[in-house]
PDB file of C-alpha atoms in Angstrom:
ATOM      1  CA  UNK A  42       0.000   0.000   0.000  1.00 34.00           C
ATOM      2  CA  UNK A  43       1.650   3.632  -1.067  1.00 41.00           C
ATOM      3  CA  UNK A  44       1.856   5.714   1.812  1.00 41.00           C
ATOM      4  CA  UNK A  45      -0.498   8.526   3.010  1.00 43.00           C
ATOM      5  CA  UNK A  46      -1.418  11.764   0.828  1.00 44.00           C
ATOM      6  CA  UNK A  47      -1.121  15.028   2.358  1.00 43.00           C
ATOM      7  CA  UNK A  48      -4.962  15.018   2.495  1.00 38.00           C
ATOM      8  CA  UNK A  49      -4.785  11.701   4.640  1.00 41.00           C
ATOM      9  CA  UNK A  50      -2.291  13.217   7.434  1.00 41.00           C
ATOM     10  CA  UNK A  51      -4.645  15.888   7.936  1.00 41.00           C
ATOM     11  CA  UNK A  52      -6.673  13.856   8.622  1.00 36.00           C
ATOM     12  CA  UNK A  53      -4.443  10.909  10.091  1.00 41.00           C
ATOM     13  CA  UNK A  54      -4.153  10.317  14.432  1.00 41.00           C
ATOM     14  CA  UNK A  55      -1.301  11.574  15.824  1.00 41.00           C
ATOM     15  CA  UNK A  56       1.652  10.077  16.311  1.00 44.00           C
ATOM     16  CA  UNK A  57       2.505   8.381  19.774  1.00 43.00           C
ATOM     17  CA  UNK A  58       6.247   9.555  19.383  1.00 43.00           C
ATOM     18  CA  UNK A  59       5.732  12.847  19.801  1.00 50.00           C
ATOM     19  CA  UNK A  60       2.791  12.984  22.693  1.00 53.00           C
ATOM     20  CA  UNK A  61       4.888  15.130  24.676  1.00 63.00           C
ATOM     21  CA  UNK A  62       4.965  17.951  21.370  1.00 68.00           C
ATOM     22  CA  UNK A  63       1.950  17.079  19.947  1.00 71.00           C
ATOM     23  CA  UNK A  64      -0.406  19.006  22.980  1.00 81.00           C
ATOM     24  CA  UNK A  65       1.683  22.504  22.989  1.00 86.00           C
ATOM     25  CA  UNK A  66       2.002  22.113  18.634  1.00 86.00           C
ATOM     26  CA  UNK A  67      -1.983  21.478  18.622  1.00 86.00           C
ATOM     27  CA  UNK A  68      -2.394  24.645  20.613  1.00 89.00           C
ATOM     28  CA  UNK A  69      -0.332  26.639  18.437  1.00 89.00           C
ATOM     29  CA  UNK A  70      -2.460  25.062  15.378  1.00 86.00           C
ATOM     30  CA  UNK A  71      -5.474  25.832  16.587  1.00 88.00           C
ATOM     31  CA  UNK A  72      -4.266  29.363  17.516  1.00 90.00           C
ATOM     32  CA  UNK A  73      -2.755  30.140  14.250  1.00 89.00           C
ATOM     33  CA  UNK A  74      -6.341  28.621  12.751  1.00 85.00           C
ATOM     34  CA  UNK A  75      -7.934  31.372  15.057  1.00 87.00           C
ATOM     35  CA  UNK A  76      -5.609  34.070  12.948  1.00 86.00           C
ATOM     36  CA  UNK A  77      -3.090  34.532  16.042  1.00 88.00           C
ATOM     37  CA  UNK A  78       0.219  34.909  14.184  1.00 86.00           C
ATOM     38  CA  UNK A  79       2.441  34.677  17.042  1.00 89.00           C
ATOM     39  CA  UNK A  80       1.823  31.376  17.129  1.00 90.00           C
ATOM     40  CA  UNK A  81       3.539  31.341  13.955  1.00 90.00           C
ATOM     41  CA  UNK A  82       6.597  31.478  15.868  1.00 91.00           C
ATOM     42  CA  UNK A  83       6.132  29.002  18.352  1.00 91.00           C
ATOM     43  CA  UNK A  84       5.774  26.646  15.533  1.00 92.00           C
ATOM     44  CA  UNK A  85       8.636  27.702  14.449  1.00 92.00           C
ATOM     45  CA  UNK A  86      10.404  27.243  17.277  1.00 90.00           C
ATOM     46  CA  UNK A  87       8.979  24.280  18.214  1.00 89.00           C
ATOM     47  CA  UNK A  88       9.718  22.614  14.950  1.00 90.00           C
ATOM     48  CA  UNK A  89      12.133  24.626  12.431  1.00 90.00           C
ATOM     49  CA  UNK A  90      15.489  22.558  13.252  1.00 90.00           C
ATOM     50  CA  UNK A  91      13.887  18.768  12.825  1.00 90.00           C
ATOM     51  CA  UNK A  92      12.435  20.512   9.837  1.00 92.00           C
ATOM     52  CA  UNK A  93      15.928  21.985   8.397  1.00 91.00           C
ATOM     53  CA  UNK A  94      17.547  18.838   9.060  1.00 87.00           C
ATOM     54  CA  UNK A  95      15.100  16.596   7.264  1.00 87.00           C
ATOM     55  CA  UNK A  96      15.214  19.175   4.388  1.00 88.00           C
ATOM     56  CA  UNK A  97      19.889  19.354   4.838  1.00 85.00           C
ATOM     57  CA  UNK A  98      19.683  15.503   4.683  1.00 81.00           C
ATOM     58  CA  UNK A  99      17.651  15.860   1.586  1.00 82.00           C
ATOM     59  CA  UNK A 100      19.133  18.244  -0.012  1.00 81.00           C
ATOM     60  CA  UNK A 101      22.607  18.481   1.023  1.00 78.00           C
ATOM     61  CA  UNK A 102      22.852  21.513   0.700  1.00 80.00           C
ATOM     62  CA  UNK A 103      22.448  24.508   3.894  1.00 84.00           C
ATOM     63  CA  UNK A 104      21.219  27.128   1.958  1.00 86.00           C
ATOM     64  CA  UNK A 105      18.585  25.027   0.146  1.00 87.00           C
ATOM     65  CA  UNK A 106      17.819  24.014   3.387  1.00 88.00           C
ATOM     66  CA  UNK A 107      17.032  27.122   5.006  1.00 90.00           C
ATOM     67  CA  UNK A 108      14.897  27.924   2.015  1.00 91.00           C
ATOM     68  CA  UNK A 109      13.155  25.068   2.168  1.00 92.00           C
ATOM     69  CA  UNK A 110      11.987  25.540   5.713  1.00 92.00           C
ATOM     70  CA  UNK A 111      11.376  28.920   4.829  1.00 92.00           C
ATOM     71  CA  UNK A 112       8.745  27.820   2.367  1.00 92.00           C
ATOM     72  CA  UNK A 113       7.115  25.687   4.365  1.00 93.00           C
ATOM     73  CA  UNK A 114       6.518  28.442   7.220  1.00 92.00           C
ATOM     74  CA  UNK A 115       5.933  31.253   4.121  1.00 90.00           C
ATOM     75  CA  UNK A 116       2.794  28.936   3.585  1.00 91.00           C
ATOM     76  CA  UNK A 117       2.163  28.073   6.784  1.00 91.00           C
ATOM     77  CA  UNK A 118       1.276  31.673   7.363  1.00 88.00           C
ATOM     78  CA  UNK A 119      -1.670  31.730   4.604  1.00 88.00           C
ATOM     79  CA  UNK A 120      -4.452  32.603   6.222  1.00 83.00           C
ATOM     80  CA  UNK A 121      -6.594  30.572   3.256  1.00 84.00           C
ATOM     81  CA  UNK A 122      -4.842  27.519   4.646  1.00 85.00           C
ATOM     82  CA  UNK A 123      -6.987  25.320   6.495  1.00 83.00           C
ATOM     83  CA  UNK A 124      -5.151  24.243   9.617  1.00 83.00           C
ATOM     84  CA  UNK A 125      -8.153  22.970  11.625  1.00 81.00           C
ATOM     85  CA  UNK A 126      -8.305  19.655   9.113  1.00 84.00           C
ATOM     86  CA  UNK A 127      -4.813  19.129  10.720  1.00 84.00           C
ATOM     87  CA  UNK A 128      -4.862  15.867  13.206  1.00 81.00           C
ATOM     88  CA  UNK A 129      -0.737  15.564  13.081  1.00 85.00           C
ATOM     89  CA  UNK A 130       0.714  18.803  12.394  1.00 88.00           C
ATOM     90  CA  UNK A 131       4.279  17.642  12.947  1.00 88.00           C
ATOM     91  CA  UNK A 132       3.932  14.764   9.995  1.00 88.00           C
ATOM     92  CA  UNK A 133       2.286  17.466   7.966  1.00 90.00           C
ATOM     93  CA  UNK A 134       5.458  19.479   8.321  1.00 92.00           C
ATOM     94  CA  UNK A 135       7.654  17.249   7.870  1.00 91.00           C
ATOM     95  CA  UNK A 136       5.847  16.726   4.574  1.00 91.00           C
ATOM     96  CA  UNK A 137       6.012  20.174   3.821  1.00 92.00           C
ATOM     97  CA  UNK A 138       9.491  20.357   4.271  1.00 92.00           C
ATOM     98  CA  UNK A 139      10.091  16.702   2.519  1.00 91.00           C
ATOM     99  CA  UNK A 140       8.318  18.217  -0.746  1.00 90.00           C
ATOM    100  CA  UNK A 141       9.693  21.776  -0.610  1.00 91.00           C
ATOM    101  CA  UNK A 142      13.046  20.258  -0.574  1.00 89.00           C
ATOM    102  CA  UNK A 143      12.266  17.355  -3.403  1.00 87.00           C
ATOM    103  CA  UNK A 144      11.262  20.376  -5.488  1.00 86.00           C
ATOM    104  CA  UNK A 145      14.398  22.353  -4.705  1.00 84.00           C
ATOM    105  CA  UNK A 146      16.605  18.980  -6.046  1.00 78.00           C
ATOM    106  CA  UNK A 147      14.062  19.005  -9.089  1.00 79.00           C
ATOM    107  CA  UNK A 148      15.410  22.504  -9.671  1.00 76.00           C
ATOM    108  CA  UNK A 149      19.437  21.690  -9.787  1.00 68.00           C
ATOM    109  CA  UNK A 150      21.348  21.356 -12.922  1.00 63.00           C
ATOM    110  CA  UNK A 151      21.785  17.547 -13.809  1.00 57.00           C
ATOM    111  CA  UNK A 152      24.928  16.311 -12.339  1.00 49.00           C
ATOM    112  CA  UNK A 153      25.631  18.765  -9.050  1.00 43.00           C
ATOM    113  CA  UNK A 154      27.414  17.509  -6.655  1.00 42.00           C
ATOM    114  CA  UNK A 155      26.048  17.513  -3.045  1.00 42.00           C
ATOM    115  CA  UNK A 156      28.098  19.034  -0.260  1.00 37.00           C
ATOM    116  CA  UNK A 157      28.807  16.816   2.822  1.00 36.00           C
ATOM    117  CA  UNK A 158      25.899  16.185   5.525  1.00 37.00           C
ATOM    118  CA  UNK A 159      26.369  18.525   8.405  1.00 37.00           C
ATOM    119  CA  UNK A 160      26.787  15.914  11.342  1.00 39.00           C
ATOM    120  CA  UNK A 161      24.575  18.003  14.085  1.00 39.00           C
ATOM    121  CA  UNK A 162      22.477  15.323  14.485  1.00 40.00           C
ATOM    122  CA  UNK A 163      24.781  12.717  14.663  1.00 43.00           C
ATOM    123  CA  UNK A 164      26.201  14.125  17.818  1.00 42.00           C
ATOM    124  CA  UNK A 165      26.310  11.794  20.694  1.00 39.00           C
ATOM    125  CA  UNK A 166      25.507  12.428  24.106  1.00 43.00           C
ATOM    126  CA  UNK A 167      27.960  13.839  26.316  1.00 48.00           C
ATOM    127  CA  UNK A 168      27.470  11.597  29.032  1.00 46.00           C
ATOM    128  CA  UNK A 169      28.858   8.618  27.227  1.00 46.00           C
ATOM    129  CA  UNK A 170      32.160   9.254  24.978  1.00 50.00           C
ATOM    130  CA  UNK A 171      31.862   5.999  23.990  1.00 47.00           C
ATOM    131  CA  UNK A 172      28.814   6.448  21.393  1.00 46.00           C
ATOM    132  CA  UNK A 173      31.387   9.290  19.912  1.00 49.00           C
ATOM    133  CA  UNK A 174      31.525   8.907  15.927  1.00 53.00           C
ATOM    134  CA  UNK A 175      33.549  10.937  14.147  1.00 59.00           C
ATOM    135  CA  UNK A 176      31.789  13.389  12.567  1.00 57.00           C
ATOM    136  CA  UNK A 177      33.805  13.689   8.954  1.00 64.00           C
ATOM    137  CA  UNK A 178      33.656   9.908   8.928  1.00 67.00           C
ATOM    138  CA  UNK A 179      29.675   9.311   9.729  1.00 68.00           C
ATOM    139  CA  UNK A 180      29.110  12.084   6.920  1.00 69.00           C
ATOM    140  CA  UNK A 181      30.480  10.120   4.466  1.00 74.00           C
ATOM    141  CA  UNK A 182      29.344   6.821   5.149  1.00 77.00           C
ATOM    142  CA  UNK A 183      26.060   8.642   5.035  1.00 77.00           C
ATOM    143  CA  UNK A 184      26.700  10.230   1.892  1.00 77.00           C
ATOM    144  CA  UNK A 185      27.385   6.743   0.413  1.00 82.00           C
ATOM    145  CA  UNK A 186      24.031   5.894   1.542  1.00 83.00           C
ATOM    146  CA  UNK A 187      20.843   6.902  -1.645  1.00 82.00           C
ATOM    147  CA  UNK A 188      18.683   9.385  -0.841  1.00 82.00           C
ATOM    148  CA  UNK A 189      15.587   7.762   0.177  1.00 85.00           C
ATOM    149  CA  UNK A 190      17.730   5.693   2.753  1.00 86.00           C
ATOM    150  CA  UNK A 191      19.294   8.829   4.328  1.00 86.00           C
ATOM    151  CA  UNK A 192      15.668   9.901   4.364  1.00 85.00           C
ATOM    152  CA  UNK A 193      14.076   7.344   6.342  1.00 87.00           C
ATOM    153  CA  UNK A 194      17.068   6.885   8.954  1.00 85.00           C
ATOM    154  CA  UNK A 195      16.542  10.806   9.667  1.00 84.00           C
ATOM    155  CA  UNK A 196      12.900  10.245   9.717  1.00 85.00           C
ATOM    156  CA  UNK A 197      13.622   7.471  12.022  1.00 84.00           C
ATOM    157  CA  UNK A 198      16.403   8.215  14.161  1.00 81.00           C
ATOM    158  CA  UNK A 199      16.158  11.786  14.759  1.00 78.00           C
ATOM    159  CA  UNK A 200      12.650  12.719  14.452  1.00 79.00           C
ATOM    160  CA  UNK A 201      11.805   9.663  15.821  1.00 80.00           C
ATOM    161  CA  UNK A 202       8.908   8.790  13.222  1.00 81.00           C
ATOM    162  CA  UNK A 203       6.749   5.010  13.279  1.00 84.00           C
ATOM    163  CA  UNK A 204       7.510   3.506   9.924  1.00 86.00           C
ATOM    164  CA  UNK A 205       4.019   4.002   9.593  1.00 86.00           C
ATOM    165  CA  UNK A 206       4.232   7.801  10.070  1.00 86.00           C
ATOM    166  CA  UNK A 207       7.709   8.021   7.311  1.00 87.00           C
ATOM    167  CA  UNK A 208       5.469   6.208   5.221  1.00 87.00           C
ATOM    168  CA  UNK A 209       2.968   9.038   4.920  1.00 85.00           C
ATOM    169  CA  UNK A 210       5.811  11.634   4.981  1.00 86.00           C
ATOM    170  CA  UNK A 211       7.557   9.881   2.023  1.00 87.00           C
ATOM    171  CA  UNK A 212       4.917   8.187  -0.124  1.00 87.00           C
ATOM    172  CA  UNK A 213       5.868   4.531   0.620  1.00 88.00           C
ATOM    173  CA  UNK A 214       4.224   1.602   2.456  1.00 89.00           C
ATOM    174  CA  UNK A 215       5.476   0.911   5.535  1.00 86.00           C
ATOM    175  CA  UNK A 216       7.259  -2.085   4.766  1.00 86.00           C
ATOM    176  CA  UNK A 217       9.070  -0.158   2.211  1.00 88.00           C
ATOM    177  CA  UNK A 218       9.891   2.229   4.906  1.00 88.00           C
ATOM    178  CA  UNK A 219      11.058  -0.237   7.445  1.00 86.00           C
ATOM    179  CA  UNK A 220      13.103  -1.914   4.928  1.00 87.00           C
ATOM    180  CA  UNK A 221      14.806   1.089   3.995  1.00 88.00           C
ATOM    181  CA  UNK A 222      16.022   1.293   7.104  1.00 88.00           C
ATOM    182  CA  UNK A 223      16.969  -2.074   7.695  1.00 87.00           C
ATOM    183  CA  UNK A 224      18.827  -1.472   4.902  1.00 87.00           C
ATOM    184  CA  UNK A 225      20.476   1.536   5.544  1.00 86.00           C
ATOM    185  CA  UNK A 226      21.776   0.438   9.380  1.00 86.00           C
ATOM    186  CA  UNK A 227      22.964  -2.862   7.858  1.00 85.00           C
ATOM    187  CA  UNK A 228      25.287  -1.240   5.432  1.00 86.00           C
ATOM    188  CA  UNK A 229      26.274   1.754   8.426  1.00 82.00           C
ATOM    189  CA  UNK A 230      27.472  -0.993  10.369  1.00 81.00           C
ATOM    190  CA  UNK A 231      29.194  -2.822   8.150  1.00 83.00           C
ATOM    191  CA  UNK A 232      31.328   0.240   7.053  1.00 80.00           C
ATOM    192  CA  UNK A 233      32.158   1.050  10.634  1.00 76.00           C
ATOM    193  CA  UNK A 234      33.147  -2.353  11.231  1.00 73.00           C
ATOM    194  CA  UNK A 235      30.469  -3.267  13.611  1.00 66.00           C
ATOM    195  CA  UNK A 236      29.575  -6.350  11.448  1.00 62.00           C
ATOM    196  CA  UNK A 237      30.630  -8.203   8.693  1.00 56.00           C
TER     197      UNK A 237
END
């Protein structure tokens, strides 16, 4: 089964990874709904760097990026929007910023090269040195990685998505989804040695 449309996560349940965001971002919804634009901003702060670094890991590129997020909260802020149809607003951002980005690749002259993944979000706690990877390293075994695995193992790893929910952000089934990221920490730990 192909995964959600944009229609469907409007419409969708929330997800049960982010219960603790999902009460103060469904306030700031339903406020913005209401035409209270500072809410706007809490969005934006409550979401804009998960949504940069789905759109960096996509895009590979900072500036592109930025832009990308910027579109997302440029029509966020149309007040003809309908954000009261909106049961997960974090999936439906991260859609927003999936597609915004897809479209800024769509854009690039054939055969660009991709700068290297900024490794932010591959930084480990501080508490345990051990889980240290080096960043220049992790960025390009990532890099080796295609697209829509780098995708899902953001999705899944640092925005802490269901495979059901990067399903509906990416337009796959969920076993597609899962796979990928079987996939994609199978050959990660094979190139740092981890296993054969």
């Amino acid at each position: 089964m192909a995964g959600e449309s944009l229609m469907e996560l409007e419409l969708g349940a929330p997800s049960p990874v982010d219960a603790p965001l999902a009460p103060t971002l469904r306030s700031s919804f339903d406020r913005l709904a209401s035409g209270d634009s500072a809410a706007l901003e809490e969005i934006y702060g409550l979401l804009s760097r998960e949504l940069y670094g789905l759109a960096l890991w996509r895009t590979g590129n900072a500036s592109e990026a930025e832009d990308a997020v910027q579109e997302v909260f440029v029509r966020l802020a149309d007040p003809n929007l309908d954000l009261r149809r909106v049961r997960d607003p974090r999936a439906y951002l991260l859609t927003m910023a999936r597609r915004a980005a897809v479209d800024r690749l769509r854009s690039r002259p054939r055969g660009e090269s991709l700068e290297d993944r900024v490794a932010d979000f591959l930084a480990a706690p501080e508490e345990d040195p051990s889980l240290v990877v080096d960043a220049a390293a992790a960025s390009k075994w990532l890099k080796r990685l295609g697209e829509a695995q780098r995708e899902v193992l953001f999705l899944r790893e640092y925005a802490g998505l269901s495979f059901r929910r990067i399903g509906a952000v990416t337009g796959v089934s969920t076993f597609t989804a899962a796979s990928r990221h079987r996939l994609a920490i199978r050959k990660l730990r094979k190139w740092m040695g981890v296993e054969k």
